[in-house]
Amino acid sequence: MSIEDTKVGYFQFILLFLLGINYIIVAMSHTLTIYHNYTPKFYCEASNGLNKTYGCINNTYNGTFRVCGINDYNFEMNNSEKSIITDWGLICERSYLKEYSIIAYCVGVSIGAWITGILVDRIGRLPVLAICLYSQGTMTVATYIVQSYPVFLILRSLQGVFAQGLQNSTYILALELFPTKYRTLVSTVMSIAWAFGLLLLTAFGYFIRDWRILQLAISVPTAITVLYIWMIPESPRWLLTRNKTTEADIALERIIKYNKNCCFGIKFKQKVHDSKNAPPVKSSEKLKSEILIENNEKCNNDPDEVIKLLKPTTSKSQNSRSSLRVASQNLEERLSDPSETFVQITENNSNNNEIFEPSEKNTQITTISQDKFNLKNETAVVKDNENIEPIGEITKKKYCLFKNSYFIKYLTIITCQWLSISTMRSFVIDLFPNFTKNRYVDLTINNLAEIIIYIVMYFILSRHGRRLPIIIFQVFNFIFCISIAVHGFLPYLTVLVNDVLKIILLSLGRVSSISALAIIYLYTNELFPTTIRGTCFGLFIIISTVGNTSGPYILLLMNNISSPLIFNGIFNLISAILCYWLPETINDCLPDNLSDMIMKKSISNKNYQEKKTNGIIEQEILRKKLFSEDWVDAGNGIIVNFTDSN
């Protein structure tokens, strides 16, 4: 049983809603810098209180010598608006210090993306989610009481570490809790939750003008999560890749149980097999099962015990060797095809009830697990007078990460997508004008526009997949970058027309970059397997952070917008061309390991689905044999027949 075999009900949608709250928390934490670094109007007032000089002043002002220390400036704070600028006087010659808060948080995000990405794959999605959730909440509250700017930078950096870890674990867990058909919906809901978090932060910022109290306000959703964190299960898909089948079954049974208590459910073509629908165990099988329970314990401690248990009571060495030779050939044929999910030892003689009897020359007999193609515990069947390299070693060489051409290709192409899209988005945001003089109104308009974009993207991704939309939006990014760069060189346009054209181009560029970013979030997690999904996602978040932070500084250093936009536009076009070599993933199951990722590329989707269906049918046949009188499980995945042909 897997998450693909379950039916989706209210419980899973409740989980999606609860995980969306985590995304709201992350969105508010990432955007809080806007309110931290808000700089109100300030002035230097003369000693008589009659002459006010706004802005920074030099020592000489209007021909007279004037001195205004950093503590002599006053701020015009409407509605008692406070920020780190007003608390620590980060203006004039100290204005460069406010950039440290942005840098500190981005460094924390990068560190958190890398470390938590590895931990998500090592210890699980749910533990990392819980640790990061309450750690970032603790950092948020601690920032409220801090009185030193260096300490504030440290706490803000730690908040970035745990906030990014919360984002990675939440997004991956949400995708892995739903079957293939619902991945687009899950990604859209998480994106809308992000935009809603920005709207909520805008509302908080409008009514709460003190940055310290605002810190406490955004910690309220974290406190609410205490009520439901125990409801969220671990990803069954990740548990299966770690060979934790018992925990995976418990998680799936829990999901199925709570879904059954709801009046809504969507059934899939594949049936869910549980203990209630299983055939009844016959009396003769019960006796065999009791005997095999004790024997299995011995087999786990001593692998040679398997051969002792399967030794024939009569001398049929010739037939036994023939049976083993046929079984070994079948095993090798199955192993040569990575799409097979298990290997079954069978007979190829005229008598179908002949006992499978291993000879004394055979030193090792194992089969592959039914659920997963395990790369660590597999060993080859050693035939008579032949030396075969262990399958585990062959597989490790074949599927080594940085020696695998498919992995390197995907890694390179997706890296180009993340870097080009994030840099384009940072350029557009930095150049985007304010439509009104009220920044809260501008933020609200932008956030509402993002929600509309994500809703439209749901229908596009559901109908056209991932590869074609990402190519189209990257081409749009190229067009808008070049257009924004060259529109200033059109002298025949009036100033009014020029400004309107610039706003239109920037608006379209922002829509295109947001859409492309939404696609690449989903596409990345669908391409890379479960075993390294968190690590790869964390790596791309680091690349995205570099693009987001470097954009404004590139524009500032080059003193013009044409050259950076032209260069990034060409980069977008190259990235769009590279997407041609990526596979489409809209109807594919999430890959669990590198062999799944390679298999999806090497065979067609139709053939892949057929092989998956055949694997399910063979598992059903094997299951029926387990409950028959003739075939029983001897432990370690070996299926044998104890009936005598005579």
XYZ file of C-alpha atoms in Angstrom:
646
model
C 0.000 0.000 0.000
C 1.183 3.533 -0.786
C -0.220 7.038 -0.771
C -1.139 6.547 -4.442
C -3.527 3.731 -3.475
C -5.475 5.725 -0.902
C -8.588 7.771 -1.494
C -8.489 11.474 -0.744
C -10.897 12.724 1.900
C -11.577 15.610 4.225
C -8.763 14.660 6.572
C -6.087 15.206 3.939
C -7.594 18.550 2.965
C -7.626 19.520 6.634
C -3.938 18.609 6.765
C -3.329 20.789 3.715
C -5.072 23.701 5.428
C -3.032 23.220 8.600
C 0.219 23.011 6.654
C -0.849 26.197 4.880
C -0.749 27.957 8.262
C 2.946 27.086 8.437
C 3.425 28.712 5.057
C 1.661 31.836 6.317
C 4.152 31.988 9.183
C 7.098 31.660 6.784
C 5.751 34.365 4.456
C 5.394 36.842 7.317
C 8.865 36.054 8.630
C 10.490 36.497 5.209
C 8.756 39.825 4.538
C 9.139 41.347 7.979
C 12.262 43.222 6.879
C 10.058 45.715 5.008
C 8.656 46.925 8.334
C 11.926 46.618 10.218
C 13.806 48.884 7.802
C 11.119 51.494 7.304
C 12.700 54.928 7.465
C 10.326 57.794 8.366
C 11.090 61.440 7.683
C 13.751 62.893 9.979
C 15.148 66.355 10.537
C 17.777 68.256 12.458
C 16.290 71.054 14.531
C 18.153 74.235 15.495
C 18.664 75.036 19.129
C 15.955 77.740 19.080
C 13.447 75.246 17.666
C 12.540 77.466 14.706
C 14.693 76.042 11.933
C 14.194 72.425 10.823
C 16.447 70.803 8.265
C 15.055 67.586 6.775
C 17.383 64.810 5.776
C 21.071 64.434 6.397
C 23.095 67.659 6.514
C 26.779 68.346 6.034
C 28.899 70.243 8.462
C 28.424 73.322 6.310
C 24.848 74.243 5.481
C 23.930 77.445 3.539
C 27.404 78.835 4.080
C 27.268 78.429 7.849
C 28.982 75.828 9.953
C 26.405 73.383 11.250
C 26.851 70.283 13.371
C 24.098 67.703 13.896
C 25.040 64.542 15.719
C 23.292 61.253 15.205
C 21.365 61.771 18.419
C 20.273 65.253 17.372
C 17.973 64.022 14.589
C 14.276 63.741 15.240
C 11.790 61.491 13.430
C 8.308 62.364 12.292
C 6.513 59.256 13.481
C 2.866 59.128 12.515
C 0.789 56.963 14.832
C 3.896 56.251 16.957
C 5.479 54.280 14.108
C 8.758 52.702 15.172
C 11.344 50.591 13.395
C 14.912 49.482 13.948
C 15.915 52.701 12.151
C 14.304 54.860 14.809
C 15.406 52.712 17.744
C 19.098 52.532 16.826
C 19.454 55.678 14.686
C 20.446 53.922 11.455
C 20.483 57.057 9.285
C 23.028 59.223 7.491
C 26.531 57.917 8.203
C 25.024 54.896 9.986
C 22.524 54.060 7.241
C 24.698 51.246 5.880
C 24.018 49.286 9.080
C 20.378 48.709 8.145
C 21.523 46.588 5.193
C 23.086 44.180 7.681
C 19.633 43.101 8.819
C 18.814 41.992 5.268
C 22.164 40.283 4.829
C 21.931 38.534 8.214
C 18.505 37.148 7.441
C 19.502 35.990 3.942
C 22.575 34.265 5.342
C 20.357 32.521 7.872
C 17.954 31.471 5.103
C 20.814 30.002 3.072
C 22.237 28.101 6.028
C 18.799 26.873 7.013
C 17.984 25.739 3.481
C 21.138 23.634 3.283
C 21.155 22.126 6.783
C 17.443 21.452 7.081
C 17.355 20.154 3.514
C 19.786 17.415 4.500
C 17.974 16.742 7.776
C 14.625 16.459 5.999
C 16.029 13.554 3.993
C 17.849 12.000 6.952
C 15.503 12.188 9.945
C 12.194 12.910 8.247
C 9.892 15.730 7.231
C 7.794 15.924 10.387
C 10.617 16.167 13.000
C 12.304 18.969 11.068
C 8.950 20.715 10.665
C 8.239 20.606 14.403
C 11.749 21.724 15.413
C 11.823 24.633 12.966
C 8.252 25.684 13.717
C 8.775 26.296 17.415
C 12.393 27.422 17.119
C 11.497 30.247 14.742
C 8.634 31.179 17.085
C 11.094 31.365 19.966
C 13.431 33.596 17.933
C 10.496 35.856 17.024
C 9.567 36.392 20.671
C 13.220 36.834 21.695
C 13.613 39.620 19.116
C 10.889 41.569 20.940
C 12.994 42.063 24.056
C 16.431 42.570 22.487
C 18.059 45.959 23.124
C 21.306 45.586 21.169
C 21.545 45.793 17.397
C 24.283 43.104 17.074
C 22.169 40.724 19.173
C 19.182 41.592 17.003
C 21.166 40.583 13.902
C 22.063 37.232 15.469
C 18.488 36.466 16.443
C 17.209 37.567 13.062
C 19.697 35.271 11.351
C 18.579 32.318 13.488
C 14.987 33.160 12.679
C 15.890 32.887 8.994
C 17.480 29.460 9.555
C 14.393 27.958 11.154
C 11.865 29.788 8.976
C 13.453 28.410 5.819
C 13.603 24.943 7.333
C 9.899 25.231 8.081
C 9.188 26.215 4.476
C 11.176 23.314 2.997
C 9.711 20.628 5.241
C 6.146 21.953 4.937
C 6.111 22.138 1.149
C 7.664 18.697 0.666
C 5.431 17.041 3.255
C 2.308 18.570 1.717
C 3.197 17.204 -1.728
C 4.004 13.733 -0.426
C 0.749 13.379 1.521
C -1.322 13.517 -1.669
C -1.443 11.278 -4.748
C -0.324 12.373 -8.192
C -3.666 13.824 -9.257
C -3.655 16.469 -6.504
C -0.085 17.784 -6.624
C -0.995 20.845 -8.699
C -3.777 21.701 -6.269
C -1.457 21.277 -3.293
C 1.169 23.572 -4.794
C -1.482 26.183 -5.627
C -2.927 26.114 -2.110
C 0.529 26.588 -0.596
C 1.215 29.527 -2.928
C -2.106 31.131 -2.022
C -1.280 30.606 1.661
C 1.976 32.473 1.040
C 0.153 35.430 -0.526
C -2.428 35.377 2.260
C 0.410 35.542 4.792
C 1.656 38.700 3.090
C -1.859 40.169 3.260
C -2.095 39.290 6.939
C 1.260 40.911 7.628
C 0.112 44.049 5.806
C -2.965 44.199 8.043
C -0.833 43.687 11.151
C 1.591 46.372 9.991
C -1.204 48.862 9.375
C -2.709 48.521 12.853
C 0.544 47.827 14.739
C 3.131 50.499 14.012
C 5.693 49.381 16.592
C 8.044 46.753 15.140
C 8.509 45.043 18.508
C 4.807 44.497 19.062
C 4.559 43.395 15.426
C 7.088 40.676 16.241
C 4.762 39.343 18.924
C 1.744 39.555 16.634
C 3.249 37.296 13.978
C 4.106 34.718 16.651
C 0.394 34.134 17.332
C -0.037 31.638 14.433
C 2.908 29.676 15.818
C 1.157 29.383 19.176
C -1.985 28.138 17.431
C -0.093 25.246 15.850
C 0.254 23.610 19.282
C -3.397 22.586 18.955
C -2.961 20.546 15.779
C 0.706 19.593 15.299
C 0.000 16.104 16.680
C -2.494 15.475 13.859
C 0.065 15.764 11.051
C 1.516 12.365 10.031
C 4.958 11.656 8.683
C 5.304 11.221 4.941
C 4.573 7.547 4.124
C 6.571 7.905 0.930
C 9.691 8.938 2.845
C 9.162 6.168 5.406
C 9.081 3.561 2.646
C 12.320 4.852 1.144
C 13.934 4.434 4.581
C 12.593 0.843 4.839
C 10.312 1.822 7.722
C 7.385 -0.160 6.385
C 5.667 -0.532 9.744
C 5.624 3.205 10.381
C 4.488 3.811 6.796
C 1.585 1.380 7.210
C 0.597 3.068 10.468
C 0.634 6.505 8.823
C -1.419 5.279 5.856
C -3.906 3.467 8.067
C -4.280 6.628 10.110
C -5.021 8.675 6.999
C -7.493 6.076 5.719
C -9.180 5.813 9.100
C -9.800 9.542 9.447
C -10.840 9.822 5.803
C -13.468 7.113 6.330
C -14.991 9.146 9.135
C -15.743 11.876 6.595
C -18.597 11.809 4.133
C -16.388 12.737 1.192
C -13.888 10.603 -0.657
C -12.544 10.230 -4.155
C -11.850 6.660 -5.204
C -9.073 5.646 -7.526
C -9.003 2.767 -9.959
C -6.516 0.941 -7.788
C -8.083 -0.826 -4.857
C -6.804 -0.504 -1.339
C -5.911 -3.854 0.146
C -6.203 -4.175 3.866
C -6.576 -6.941 6.358
C -10.389 -6.858 6.214
C -10.475 -7.681 2.507
C -7.752 -10.303 2.685
C -8.662 -13.958 2.108
C -9.127 -15.974 5.268
C -6.162 -17.967 6.464
C -6.739 -21.688 6.292
C -6.105 -24.004 9.150
C -3.101 -25.636 7.505
C -1.559 -22.223 6.966
C -1.887 -21.285 10.603
C 0.295 -24.223 11.594
C 2.866 -23.289 8.951
C 2.790 -19.687 10.050
C 3.463 -20.599 13.672
C 6.409 -22.706 12.601
C 7.776 -20.008 10.308
C 7.571 -17.303 12.997
C 10.185 -19.129 15.010
C 12.229 -19.955 11.917
C 12.186 -16.355 10.702
C 13.734 -15.199 13.956
C 16.569 -17.642 13.407
C 16.955 -16.546 9.795
C 17.315 -12.934 10.796
C 20.162 -13.815 13.117
C 21.819 -16.371 10.845
C 21.484 -16.067 7.038
C 22.715 -19.637 6.585
C 19.657 -20.808 8.481
C 17.587 -20.149 5.343
C 19.426 -22.865 3.449
C 19.063 -25.283 6.356
C 15.309 -24.688 6.501
C 14.915 -25.224 2.770
C 17.067 -28.364 2.537
C 15.185 -31.251 0.922
C 14.162 -34.251 2.931
C 14.763 -36.479 -0.098
C 17.724 -36.589 -2.471
C 16.822 -34.693 -5.633
C 20.064 -32.906 -6.212
C 19.797 -32.835 -9.994
C 16.281 -31.446 -10.026
C 17.181 -29.030 -7.234
C 20.119 -27.613 -9.158
C 17.952 -27.271 -12.241
C 15.297 -25.483 -10.198
C 17.849 -23.125 -8.679
C 19.422 -22.427 -12.062
C 16.061 -21.443 -13.516
C 15.247 -19.326 -10.462
C 18.605 -17.581 -10.689
C 18.066 -16.792 -14.353
C 14.635 -15.371 -13.568
C 16.116 -13.275 -10.790
C 18.788 -11.799 -13.039
C 16.254 -10.990 -15.745
C 14.139 -9.120 -13.225
C 17.125 -7.241 -11.835
C 18.162 -6.105 -15.305
C 14.898 -4.146 -15.574
C 14.822 -1.319 -12.980
C 11.073 -0.925 -13.354
C 10.398 -4.258 -11.630
C 9.374 -3.789 -8.036
C 10.037 -7.311 -6.762
C 11.422 -10.712 -7.723
C 9.539 -13.936 -7.206
C 11.269 -17.337 -7.220
C 9.287 -19.689 -9.453
C 9.485 -23.120 -11.128
C 9.722 -23.723 -14.860
C 9.122 -27.485 -14.899
C 6.163 -29.444 -16.144
C 5.193 -30.202 -12.572
C 4.041 -26.921 -11.045
C 3.961 -28.270 -7.512
C 7.596 -29.349 -7.379
C 9.429 -28.221 -4.295
C 12.054 -25.501 -4.693
C 15.206 -27.072 -3.249
C 18.480 -25.161 -3.121
C 21.665 -27.103 -3.591
C 24.581 -27.022 -1.239
C 26.724 -25.160 -3.756
C 24.451 -22.145 -3.630
C 25.854 -19.817 -1.014
C 23.320 -16.988 -0.930
C 19.662 -16.690 -1.892
C 17.717 -13.482 -1.472
C 14.873 -11.691 -3.173
C 14.085 -8.047 -3.528
C 11.513 -6.354 -1.332
C 8.054 -6.022 -2.822
C 7.759 -2.319 -2.107
C 11.099 -0.804 -3.016
C 14.182 -1.460 -5.110
C 16.561 -1.295 -2.163
C 20.055 -0.264 -3.209
C 21.771 -1.178 0.051
C 20.645 -4.663 1.072
C 20.517 -6.426 -2.304
C 22.851 -9.308 -3.033
C 23.162 -11.409 -6.139
C 22.309 -15.078 -6.424
C 25.531 -17.021 -6.860
C 25.080 -19.798 -9.376
C 27.085 -23.000 -9.586
C 30.779 -22.408 -10.331
C 30.161 -18.722 -11.177
C 31.264 -15.522 -9.482
C 28.852 -12.617 -9.760
C 29.495 -9.152 -8.356
C 26.995 -8.191 -5.641
C 24.093 -6.225 -7.007
C 24.373 -3.636 -4.257
C 27.831 -2.621 -5.428
C 26.784 -2.533 -9.073
C 23.827 -0.351 -8.232
C 25.869 2.080 -6.196
C 28.245 2.589 -9.085
C 25.444 2.957 -11.586
C 23.330 5.347 -9.542
C 26.052 7.440 -7.942
C 24.731 10.995 -7.723
C 27.483 12.970 -9.396
C 28.322 10.212 -11.867
C 24.771 9.988 -13.115
C 24.184 11.926 -16.333
C 20.449 12.397 -15.730
C 20.980 13.859 -12.276
C 23.706 16.227 -13.479
C 21.560 17.335 -16.403
C 18.510 18.022 -14.254
C 20.625 19.767 -11.629
C 22.215 22.092 -14.197
C 18.971 22.976 -15.982
C 16.964 23.588 -12.800
C 19.805 25.706 -11.388
C 19.581 27.969 -14.442
C 15.825 28.277 -13.961
C 16.037 29.264 -10.291
C 18.849 31.779 -10.793
C 17.363 33.475 -13.859
C 13.829 33.677 -12.450
C 14.847 34.956 -9.008
C 17.176 37.598 -10.470
C 14.492 38.740 -12.898
C 11.977 38.996 -10.067
C 14.353 41.044 -7.894
C 14.981 43.471 -10.782
C 11.262 43.974 -11.361
C 10.432 44.429 -7.670
C 13.231 46.959 -7.229
C 12.112 48.967 -10.271
C 8.383 48.621 -9.662
C 6.842 52.012 -8.820
C 4.324 52.753 -6.090
C 0.878 53.454 -7.474
C -0.193 55.374 -4.385
C 1.526 57.294 -1.633
C 0.298 54.778 0.940
C 2.610 51.775 1.085
C -0.030 49.614 2.769
C -2.391 50.105 -0.156
C 0.375 49.227 -2.609
C 1.263 46.063 -0.701
C -2.384 45.017 -0.546
C -2.822 45.480 -4.298
C 0.315 43.478 -5.061
C -0.657 40.648 -2.722
C -4.167 40.375 -4.128
C -2.689 40.286 -7.618
C -0.467 37.371 -6.565
C -3.475 35.376 -5.381
C -5.166 35.886 -8.742
C -1.981 34.810 -10.535
C -1.745 31.589 -8.509
C -5.389 30.707 -9.217
C -4.883 31.207 -12.953
C -1.683 29.159 -12.800
C -3.608 26.234 -11.341
C -5.685 25.897 -14.514
C -2.647 26.354 -16.751
C -0.584 23.717 -14.933
C -3.492 21.281 -14.749
C -4.095 21.474 -18.475
C -0.659 22.003 -20.020
C 1.743 20.420 -17.529
C 4.971 21.987 -16.334
C 7.504 22.012 -19.157
C 5.571 24.006 -21.764
C 4.410 26.736 -19.308
C 7.903 27.222 -17.853
C 9.321 27.586 -21.379
C 6.670 30.136 -22.327
C 7.059 32.233 -19.176
C 10.834 32.210 -19.485
C 10.486 33.520 -23.038
C 8.142 36.195 -21.671
C 10.777 37.096 -19.071
C 13.286 37.520 -21.881
C 10.913 39.764 -23.849
C 10.033 41.942 -20.857
C 13.659 42.300 -19.736
C 14.756 43.457 -23.168
C 11.721 45.731 -23.535
C 12.264 47.408 -20.148
C 15.940 47.875 -20.951
C 15.409 49.533 -24.326
C 12.221 51.532 -23.743
C 14.230 54.468 -22.397
C 16.068 54.745 -25.716
C 12.891 55.704 -27.588
C 13.119 59.530 -27.717
C 9.986 60.031 -29.788
C 7.784 58.910 -26.904
C 6.459 61.605 -24.626
C 7.242 61.499 -20.941
C 3.709 60.440 -20.069
C 3.633 57.632 -22.632
C 7.096 56.554 -21.556
C 6.059 56.284 -17.909
C 2.866 54.409 -18.741
C 4.765 51.991 -20.970
C 7.318 51.394 -18.229
C 4.594 50.595 -15.674
C 2.900 48.199 -18.112
C 6.140 46.388 -18.897
C 7.112 46.129 -15.238
C 3.648 44.843 -14.319
C 3.749 42.181 -17.026
C 7.290 41.265 -16.041
C 6.227 40.843 -12.446
C 3.324 38.589 -13.445
C 5.605 36.498 -15.640
C 8.333 36.118 -12.990
C 5.844 35.177 -10.238
C 4.226 32.597 -12.516
C 7.566 31.078 -13.465
C 8.612 30.915 -9.820
C 5.398 29.101 -8.880
C 6.041 26.524 -11.605
C 9.664 25.911 -10.713
C 8.776 25.262 -7.057
C 6.516 22.401 -8.090
C 8.642 21.184 -10.995
C 11.757 20.859 -8.825
C 10.056 18.633 -6.263
C 8.547 16.448 -8.987
C 11.832 15.868 -10.786
C 14.101 14.845 -7.918
C 13.528 11.644 -5.920
C 12.292 11.348 -2.356
C 15.676 10.241 -1.039
C 17.327 13.570 -1.974
C 14.320 15.847 -2.522
C 14.944 17.964 0.586
C 18.661 18.364 -0.146
C 18.065 19.435 -3.749
C 15.255 21.788 -2.774
C 17.475 23.409 -0.142
C 20.256 23.868 -2.694
C 17.922 25.654 -5.104
C 16.587 27.883 -2.327
C 20.174 29.035 -1.739
C 20.515 29.817 -5.443
C 17.220 31.708 -5.357
C 18.373 33.711 -2.323
C 21.523 34.726 -4.176
C 19.442 35.943 -7.101
C 16.946 37.813 -4.908
C 19.588 39.678 -2.912
C 22.050 40.392 -5.712
C 19.552 42.054 -8.099
C 19.229 45.467 -6.397
C 22.961 45.675 -5.704
C 23.775 44.897 -9.341
C 21.543 47.754 -10.475
C 23.134 50.067 -7.910
C 26.710 49.199 -8.834
C 26.211 49.507 -12.597
C 24.335 52.845 -12.258
C 21.931 51.837 -15.038
C 19.259 49.249 -15.662
C 19.923 48.401 -19.299
C 22.970 46.153 -19.104
C 21.803 43.920 -16.188
C 18.340 43.489 -17.711
C 19.697 42.610 -21.151
C 22.121 40.112 -19.682
C 19.435 38.514 -17.485
C 16.970 38.476 -20.396
C 19.421 36.454 -22.470
C 19.897 34.162 -19.468
C 16.116 33.649 -19.313
C 16.044 32.720 -22.998
C 18.876 30.206 -22.594
C 17.064 28.702 -19.594
C 13.896 28.369 -21.657
C 15.775 26.457 -24.345
C 17.335 24.138 -21.774
C 13.874 23.202 -20.464
C 13.337 21.279 -23.698
C 15.512 18.481 -22.273
C 13.432 18.132 -19.104
C 10.718 15.446 -18.884
C 7.062 16.239 -18.315
C 5.897 15.262 -14.816
C 2.217 16.168 -14.667
C 0.866 12.590 -14.564
C 3.908 10.834 -13.126
C 4.221 9.576 -9.587
C 6.885 11.241 -7.484
C 10.175 9.349 -7.950
C 11.384 7.677 -4.783
C 14.991 7.001 -5.801
C 17.390 7.636 -8.648
C 16.313 4.509 -10.499
C 12.737 5.842 -10.637
C 13.980 9.177 -11.979
C 16.019 7.447 -14.694
C 13.227 5.052 -15.585
C 10.778 7.890 -16.201
C 13.180 9.417 -18.705
C 14.257 6.202 -20.416
C 10.764 4.913 -21.211
C 7.566 6.574 -22.289
C 4.927 7.554 -19.776
C 2.477 5.037 -21.249
C 4.978 2.208 -20.993
C 5.911 3.347 -17.513
C 2.303 3.197 -16.354
C 1.931 -0.261 -17.924
C 4.961 -1.514 -16.032
C 3.585 -0.045 -12.815
C 0.263 -1.806 -13.451
C 2.032 -5.092 -14.160
C 3.946 -4.711 -10.916
C 0.676 -4.281 -9.008
C -0.774 -7.384 -10.691
C 2.289 -9.453 -9.809
C 2.097 -8.251 -6.221
C -1.535 -9.392 -6.108
C -0.510 -12.834 -7.444
C 2.218 -13.062 -4.822
C -0.255 -12.035 -2.151
C -2.661 -14.798 -3.152
C 0.134 -17.349 -2.987
C 0.878 -16.268 0.560
C -2.647 -17.293 1.520
C -2.694 -20.558 -0.427
C -2.036 -24.026 0.956
C 0.982 -24.697 -1.251
C 3.005 -21.472 -1.104
C 4.198 -19.879 2.133
C 6.598 -17.146 3.148
C 9.866 -18.568 4.489
C 11.122 -15.172 5.628
C 13.388 -12.519 4.098
C 11.058 -12.281 1.099
C 11.502 -15.913 -0.039
C 8.347 -17.683 -1.257
C 8.603 -21.467 -1.288
C 6.373 -24.478 -1.906
C 6.461 -27.219 0.734
C 4.177 -29.669 -1.069
C 5.696 -32.887 -2.367
C 5.356 -33.638 -6.064
C 5.065 -37.356 -5.258
